[in-house]
Amino acid sequence: MNNFSVLQCQEVVVPVYSCMRERNLCNFMKSSFLAMIVLFVIYTVIGCFGYLTFGSHVAHNVMKMYDAEDPFVMVGVGALIIKMIATYPILALCGRDAAAGIYAELRGLKPAEFETTEKVRRYMVATIWFTSSLLLAVITESIGVVIKYLGSVASANIFIYPGICLMQVVLKKDPDMKYRKSLYLVIYAIFITGIGAFCFGVVLFEAILDQSVDVRINLCHLGANTTTHA
């Protein structure tokens, strides 16, 4: 669950920034810092209660350790469902815009043509996006299989893509590298891109070699007494 939260935070930065009343870096940093503080407190409290309750037997997803028939646990599961429903459209929006941009470049559409077919394209992309994600969720036996490979994607999002973007911005502003600052930024961009490529390869290689099977726990039929002695 933590991996999904991290990945979701990165993709929704642009739409969240565009929805701000006063769009500037200072306000965005304040909102980001406040959100991180709230998340830190929530995760810390949940983690502490998980370790205090189950000790070293606590699972990576503490929700699996509690009795699903407990009303408080049901409220927590309901909150997770609401969270997924609320974040799914934002992620779908980012994916839809990315797919639309690639489609426009491949077809060589002009701005007027792009706007004319925008409504139909939105319906098509949204339908394909929802159907494919639903099929993958049904077919995939365990989410742990997906999480193993998401780590490599996270390294690309955190290091590789920002490094490439930084290099392109610097080269666009100073193509002749006249300023020393531009040189330092390019070196830094190459460095973080290399770190990201290294992490991507290591995590992906470990995921391929890891043939362990995740133990699946049926939350709907899990009792509190059985989990504490598992």
mmCIF file of C-alpha atoms in Angstrom:
data_model
loop_
_atom_site.group_PDB
_atom_site.id
_atom_site.type_symbol
_atom_site.label_atom_id
_atom_site.label_comp_id
_atom_site.label_asym_id
_atom_site.label_seq_id
_atom_site.Cartn_x
_atom_site.Cartn_y
_atom_site.Cartn_z
ATOM 1 C CA MET A 1 0.000 0.000 0.000
ATOM 2 C CA ASN A 2 2.896 2.355 0.715
ATOM 3 C CA ASN A 3 4.308 1.717 -2.758
ATOM 4 C CA PHE A 4 1.025 2.667 -4.370
ATOM 5 C CA SER A 5 0.795 5.839 -2.293
ATOM 6 C CA VAL A 6 4.290 6.907 -3.322
ATOM 7 C CA LEU A 7 3.657 6.232 -6.993
ATOM 8 C CA GLN A 8 0.324 8.019 -6.904
ATOM 9 C CA CYS A 9 1.831 11.122 -5.288
ATOM 10 C CA GLN A 10 4.315 11.549 -8.114
ATOM 11 C CA GLU A 11 1.811 11.296 -10.942
ATOM 12 C CA VAL A 12 -0.745 13.701 -9.456
ATOM 13 C CA VAL A 13 1.669 16.576 -8.821
ATOM 14 C CA VAL A 14 0.822 18.391 -12.053
ATOM 15 C CA PRO A 15 -3.001 18.179 -11.816
ATOM 16 C CA VAL A 16 -2.902 19.127 -8.132
ATOM 17 C CA TYR A 17 -0.736 22.147 -8.922
ATOM 18 C CA SER A 18 -3.069 23.197 -11.733
ATOM 19 C CA CYS A 19 -6.049 23.102 -9.349
ATOM 20 C CA MET A 20 -4.475 25.509 -6.863
ATOM 21 C CA ARG A 21 -6.047 28.946 -6.551
ATOM 22 C CA GLU A 22 -2.669 30.713 -6.433
ATOM 23 C CA ARG A 23 -0.224 28.645 -8.458
ATOM 24 C CA ASN A 24 3.303 29.356 -7.322
ATOM 25 C CA LEU A 25 6.183 27.324 -5.964
ATOM 26 C CA CYS A 26 5.897 28.691 -2.428
ATOM 27 C CA ASN A 27 2.248 27.687 -1.982
ATOM 28 C CA PHE A 28 2.871 24.330 -3.589
ATOM 29 C CA MET A 29 5.773 23.620 -1.230
ATOM 30 C CA LYS A 30 3.607 24.551 1.746
ATOM 31 C CA SER A 31 0.793 22.243 0.674
ATOM 32 C CA SER A 32 3.220 19.417 -0.108
ATOM 33 C CA PHE A 33 4.960 19.795 3.245
ATOM 34 C CA LEU A 34 1.645 19.822 5.109
ATOM 35 C CA ALA A 35 0.463 16.727 3.236
ATOM 36 C CA MET A 36 3.709 14.900 4.018
ATOM 37 C CA ILE A 37 3.397 15.771 7.709
ATOM 38 C CA VAL A 38 -0.164 14.432 7.818
ATOM 39 C CA LEU A 39 0.856 11.226 6.031
ATOM 40 C CA PHE A 40 3.876 10.789 8.295
ATOM 41 C CA VAL A 41 1.721 11.051 11.416
ATOM 42 C CA ILE A 42 -0.912 8.654 10.061
ATOM 43 C CA TYR A 43 1.585 6.013 8.928
ATOM 44 C CA THR A 44 3.578 6.312 12.154
ATOM 45 C CA VAL A 45 0.513 5.830 14.342
ATOM 46 C CA ILE A 46 -0.708 2.861 12.292
ATOM 47 C CA GLY A 47 2.756 1.293 12.267
ATOM 48 C CA CYS A 48 3.168 1.680 16.025
ATOM 49 C CA PHE A 49 -0.210 0.100 16.748
ATOM 50 C CA GLY A 50 0.607 -2.728 14.350
ATOM 51 C CA TYR A 51 3.880 -3.549 16.094
ATOM 52 C CA LEU A 52 2.364 -3.153 19.551
ATOM 53 C CA THR A 53 -0.439 -5.556 18.636
ATOM 54 C CA PHE A 54 1.365 -8.235 16.618
ATOM 55 C CA GLY A 55 5.058 -7.696 17.325
ATOM 56 C CA SER A 56 7.461 -9.287 14.859
ATOM 57 C CA HIS A 57 4.606 -11.202 13.194
ATOM 58 C CA VAL A 58 3.084 -8.051 11.724
ATOM 59 C CA ALA A 59 2.484 -8.222 7.964
ATOM 60 C CA HIS A 60 3.537 -5.574 5.456
ATOM 61 C CA ASN A 61 -0.152 -4.681 5.169
ATOM 62 C CA VAL A 62 -1.399 -4.361 8.729
ATOM 63 C CA MET A 63 -5.026 -4.471 7.582
ATOM 64 C CA LYS A 64 -4.591 -8.177 6.857
ATOM 65 C CA MET A 65 -3.828 -8.858 10.500
ATOM 66 C CA TYR A 66 -7.131 -7.661 11.929
ATOM 67 C CA ASP A 67 -10.498 -9.370 12.035
ATOM 68 C CA ALA A 68 -12.613 -8.247 9.091
ATOM 69 C CA GLU A 69 -15.780 -8.645 11.168
ATOM 70 C CA ASP A 70 -14.630 -5.919 13.552
ATOM 71 C CA PRO A 71 -16.643 -2.726 12.849
ATOM 72 C CA PHE A 72 -13.532 -0.544 13.189
ATOM 73 C CA VAL A 73 -11.698 -2.683 10.635
ATOM 74 C CA MET A 74 -14.667 -2.455 8.297
ATOM 75 C CA VAL A 75 -14.497 1.331 8.577
ATOM 76 C CA GLY A 76 -10.797 1.194 7.691
ATOM 77 C CA VAL A 77 -11.449 -1.001 4.662
ATOM 78 C CA GLY A 78 -14.202 1.364 3.583
ATOM 79 C CA ALA A 79 -11.814 4.302 3.889
ATOM 80 C CA LEU A 80 -9.298 2.489 1.673
ATOM 81 C CA ILE A 81 -11.994 1.908 -0.933
ATOM 82 C CA ILE A 82 -12.945 5.589 -0.870
ATOM 83 C CA LYS A 83 -9.284 6.528 -1.205
ATOM 84 C CA MET A 84 -8.874 4.308 -4.257
ATOM 85 C CA ILE A 85 -12.040 5.683 -5.841
ATOM 86 C CA ALA A 86 -10.896 9.264 -5.222
ATOM 87 C CA THR A 87 -7.374 8.812 -6.610
ATOM 88 C CA TYR A 88 -8.254 6.653 -9.617
ATOM 89 C CA PRO A 89 -9.718 9.499 -11.741
ATOM 90 C CA ILE A 90 -6.637 11.670 -11.139
ATOM 91 C CA LEU A 91 -4.286 8.920 -12.258
ATOM 92 C CA ALA A 92 -6.538 8.132 -15.204
ATOM 93 C CA LEU A 93 -6.448 11.814 -16.174
ATOM 94 C CA CYS A 94 -2.645 11.774 -16.281
ATOM 95 C CA GLY A 95 -2.622 8.580 -18.319
ATOM 96 C CA ARG A 96 -5.275 9.891 -20.689
ATOM 97 C CA ASP A 97 -3.373 13.105 -21.371
ATOM 98 C CA ALA A 98 -0.148 11.184 -21.951
ATOM 99 C CA ALA A 99 -1.866 8.793 -24.363
ATOM 100 C CA ALA A 100 -3.537 11.697 -26.159
ATOM 101 C CA GLY A 101 -0.210 13.478 -26.568
ATOM 102 C CA ILE A 102 1.440 10.391 -28.040
ATOM 103 C CA TYR A 103 -1.529 9.865 -30.364
ATOM 104 C CA ALA A 104 -1.374 13.464 -31.578
ATOM 105 C CA GLU A 105 2.350 13.231 -32.285
ATOM 106 C CA LEU A 106 2.053 9.932 -34.149
ATOM 107 C CA ARG A 107 -0.843 11.182 -36.261
ATOM 108 C CA GLY A 108 0.660 14.637 -36.719
ATOM 109 C CA LEU A 109 -2.576 16.336 -35.695
ATOM 110 C CA LYS A 110 -2.848 20.089 -35.726
ATOM 111 C CA PRO A 111 -4.305 21.907 -32.678
ATOM 112 C CA ALA A 112 -7.663 22.402 -34.420
ATOM 113 C CA GLU A 113 -7.899 18.730 -35.387
ATOM 114 C CA PHE A 114 -6.815 17.691 -31.915
ATOM 115 C CA GLU A 115 -9.619 19.680 -30.283
ATOM 116 C CA THR A 116 -12.228 18.415 -32.742
ATOM 117 C CA THR A 117 -11.729 14.754 -31.825
ATOM 118 C CA GLU A 118 -11.043 15.392 -28.142
ATOM 119 C CA LYS A 119 -14.443 14.252 -26.819
ATOM 120 C CA VAL A 120 -14.439 10.945 -28.693
ATOM 121 C CA ARG A 121 -10.823 10.334 -27.756
ATOM 122 C CA ARG A 122 -11.572 10.897 -24.073
ATOM 123 C CA TYR A 123 -14.341 8.300 -24.098
ATOM 124 C CA MET A 124 -12.153 5.783 -25.912
ATOM 125 C CA VAL A 125 -9.129 6.226 -23.659
ATOM 126 C CA ALA A 126 -11.227 6.151 -20.481
ATOM 127 C CA THR A 127 -13.022 2.985 -21.590
ATOM 128 C CA ILE A 128 -9.819 1.190 -22.561
ATOM 129 C CA TRP A 129 -8.083 2.361 -19.371
ATOM 130 C CA PHE A 130 -10.864 1.164 -17.072
ATOM 131 C CA THR A 131 -11.423 -2.127 -18.905
ATOM 132 C CA SER A 132 -7.741 -3.032 -19.010
ATOM 133 C CA SER A 133 -7.175 -2.188 -15.342
ATOM 134 C CA LEU A 134 -10.250 -4.215 -14.368
ATOM 135 C CA LEU A 135 -9.096 -7.230 -16.379
ATOM 136 C CA LEU A 136 -5.599 -7.045 -14.913
ATOM 137 C CA ALA A 137 -7.038 -6.849 -11.399
ATOM 138 C CA VAL A 138 -9.172 -9.932 -12.031
ATOM 139 C CA ILE A 139 -6.495 -11.985 -13.802
ATOM 140 C CA THR A 140 -3.577 -11.206 -11.469
ATOM 141 C CA GLU A 141 -3.467 -13.778 -8.679
ATOM 142 C CA SER A 142 -1.655 -11.629 -6.148
ATOM 143 C CA ILE A 143 -0.882 -7.926 -5.981
ATOM 144 C CA GLY A 144 2.518 -8.870 -4.580
ATOM 145 C CA VAL A 145 3.580 -9.970 -8.059
ATOM 146 C CA VAL A 146 2.890 -6.477 -9.357
ATOM 147 C CA ILE A 147 4.528 -4.718 -6.416
ATOM 148 C CA LYS A 148 7.796 -6.603 -7.017
ATOM 149 C CA TYR A 149 8.155 -4.967 -10.411
ATOM 150 C CA LEU A 150 6.765 -1.573 -9.415
ATOM 151 C CA GLY A 151 9.947 -0.840 -7.490
ATOM 152 C CA SER A 152 11.925 -0.605 -10.714
ATOM 153 C CA VAL A 153 9.319 1.737 -12.179
ATOM 154 C CA ALA A 154 9.543 3.890 -9.059
ATOM 155 C CA SER A 155 13.288 4.345 -9.561
ATOM 156 C CA ALA A 156 12.590 5.557 -13.082
ATOM 157 C CA ASN A 157 9.993 8.040 -11.831
ATOM 158 C CA ILE A 158 12.202 9.324 -9.023
ATOM 159 C CA PHE A 159 15.592 9.509 -10.760
ATOM 160 C CA ILE A 160 15.612 8.781 -14.494
ATOM 161 C CA TYR A 161 12.743 10.935 -15.751
ATOM 162 C CA PRO A 162 13.574 13.986 -13.581
ATOM 163 C CA GLY A 163 17.217 13.712 -14.632
ATOM 164 C CA ILE A 164 16.312 13.658 -18.312
ATOM 165 C CA CYS A 165 13.887 16.557 -17.888
ATOM 166 C CA LEU A 166 16.470 18.613 -15.994
ATOM 167 C CA MET A 167 19.048 18.034 -18.699
ATOM 168 C CA GLN A 168 16.624 19.043 -21.436
ATOM 169 C CA VAL A 169 15.621 22.220 -19.590
ATOM 170 C CA VAL A 170 19.248 23.231 -19.062
ATOM 171 C CA LEU A 171 20.215 22.516 -22.669
ATOM 172 C CA LYS A 172 17.198 24.449 -23.896
ATOM 173 C CA LYS A 173 18.068 27.536 -21.845
ATOM 174 C CA ASP A 174 21.825 27.345 -22.380
ATOM 175 C CA PRO A 175 22.588 25.158 -25.421
ATOM 176 C CA ASP A 176 26.179 26.384 -25.658
ATOM 177 C CA MET A 177 26.865 25.723 -21.953
ATOM 178 C CA LYS A 178 28.195 29.242 -21.387
ATOM 179 C CA TYR A 179 27.447 29.300 -17.667
ATOM 180 C CA ARG A 180 29.137 27.150 -15.070
ATOM 181 C CA LYS A 181 25.803 26.585 -13.358
ATOM 182 C CA SER A 182 24.498 24.877 -16.484
ATOM 183 C CA LEU A 183 27.476 22.531 -16.494
ATOM 184 C CA TYR A 184 26.907 21.591 -12.860
ATOM 185 C CA LEU A 185 23.215 20.967 -13.492
ATOM 186 C CA VAL A 186 23.966 18.738 -16.473
ATOM 187 C CA ILE A 187 26.477 16.754 -14.413
ATOM 188 C CA TYR A 188 23.907 16.409 -11.649
ATOM 189 C CA ALA A 189 21.268 15.298 -14.159
ATOM 190 C CA ILE A 190 23.611 12.652 -15.554
ATOM 191 C CA PHE A 191 24.429 11.508 -12.020
ATOM 192 C CA ILE A 192 20.841 11.025 -10.864
ATOM 193 C CA THR A 193 19.920 9.405 -14.178
ATOM 194 C CA GLY A 194 22.763 6.929 -13.715
ATOM 195 C CA ILE A 195 21.664 6.232 -10.141
ATOM 196 C CA GLY A 196 18.139 5.626 -11.371
ATOM 197 C CA ALA A 197 19.311 3.279 -14.112
ATOM 198 C CA PHE A 198 21.388 1.332 -11.590
ATOM 199 C CA CYS A 199 18.482 1.041 -9.128
ATOM 200 C CA PHE A 200 16.143 0.087 -11.955
ATOM 201 C CA GLY A 201 18.390 -2.770 -13.027
ATOM 202 C CA VAL A 202 19.052 -4.021 -9.496
ATOM 203 C CA VAL A 203 15.405 -4.001 -8.407
ATOM 204 C CA LEU A 204 14.204 -5.552 -11.655
ATOM 205 C CA PHE A 205 16.889 -8.249 -11.510
ATOM 206 C CA GLU A 206 16.008 -9.089 -7.904
ATOM 207 C CA ALA A 207 12.313 -9.247 -8.790
ATOM 208 C CA ILE A 208 13.037 -11.669 -11.628
ATOM 209 C CA LEU A 209 15.192 -13.899 -9.419
ATOM 210 C CA ASP A 210 12.744 -13.818 -6.521
ATOM 211 C CA GLN A 211 10.502 -16.820 -7.062
ATOM 212 C CA SER A 212 8.984 -16.807 -3.593
ATOM 213 C CA VAL A 213 5.227 -17.062 -3.416
ATOM 214 C CA ASP A 214 3.391 -14.508 -1.350
ATOM 215 C CA VAL A 215 1.124 -15.937 1.305
ATOM 216 C CA ARG A 216 -2.358 -14.756 0.505
ATOM 217 C CA ILE A 217 -4.657 -14.056 3.414
ATOM 218 C CA ASN A 218 -8.396 -13.910 2.965
ATOM 219 C CA LEU A 219 -9.359 -10.808 4.869
ATOM 220 C CA CYS A 220 -13.057 -11.637 4.781
ATOM 221 C CA HIS A 221 -12.588 -14.851 6.781
ATOM 222 C CA LEU A 222 -9.662 -13.880 8.970
ATOM 223 C CA GLY A 223 -10.081 -14.086 12.700
ATOM 224 C CA ALA A 224 -8.159 -12.060 15.235
ATOM 225 C CA ASN A 225 -7.147 -15.115 17.243
ATOM 226 C CA THR A 226 -5.583 -16.881 14.264
ATOM 227 C CA THR A 227 -3.506 -13.896 13.189
ATOM 228 C CA THR A 228 -1.774 -13.313 16.490
ATOM 229 C CA HIS A 229 -0.366 -16.838 16.493
ATOM 230 C CA ALA A 230 0.422 -17.078 12.771
#
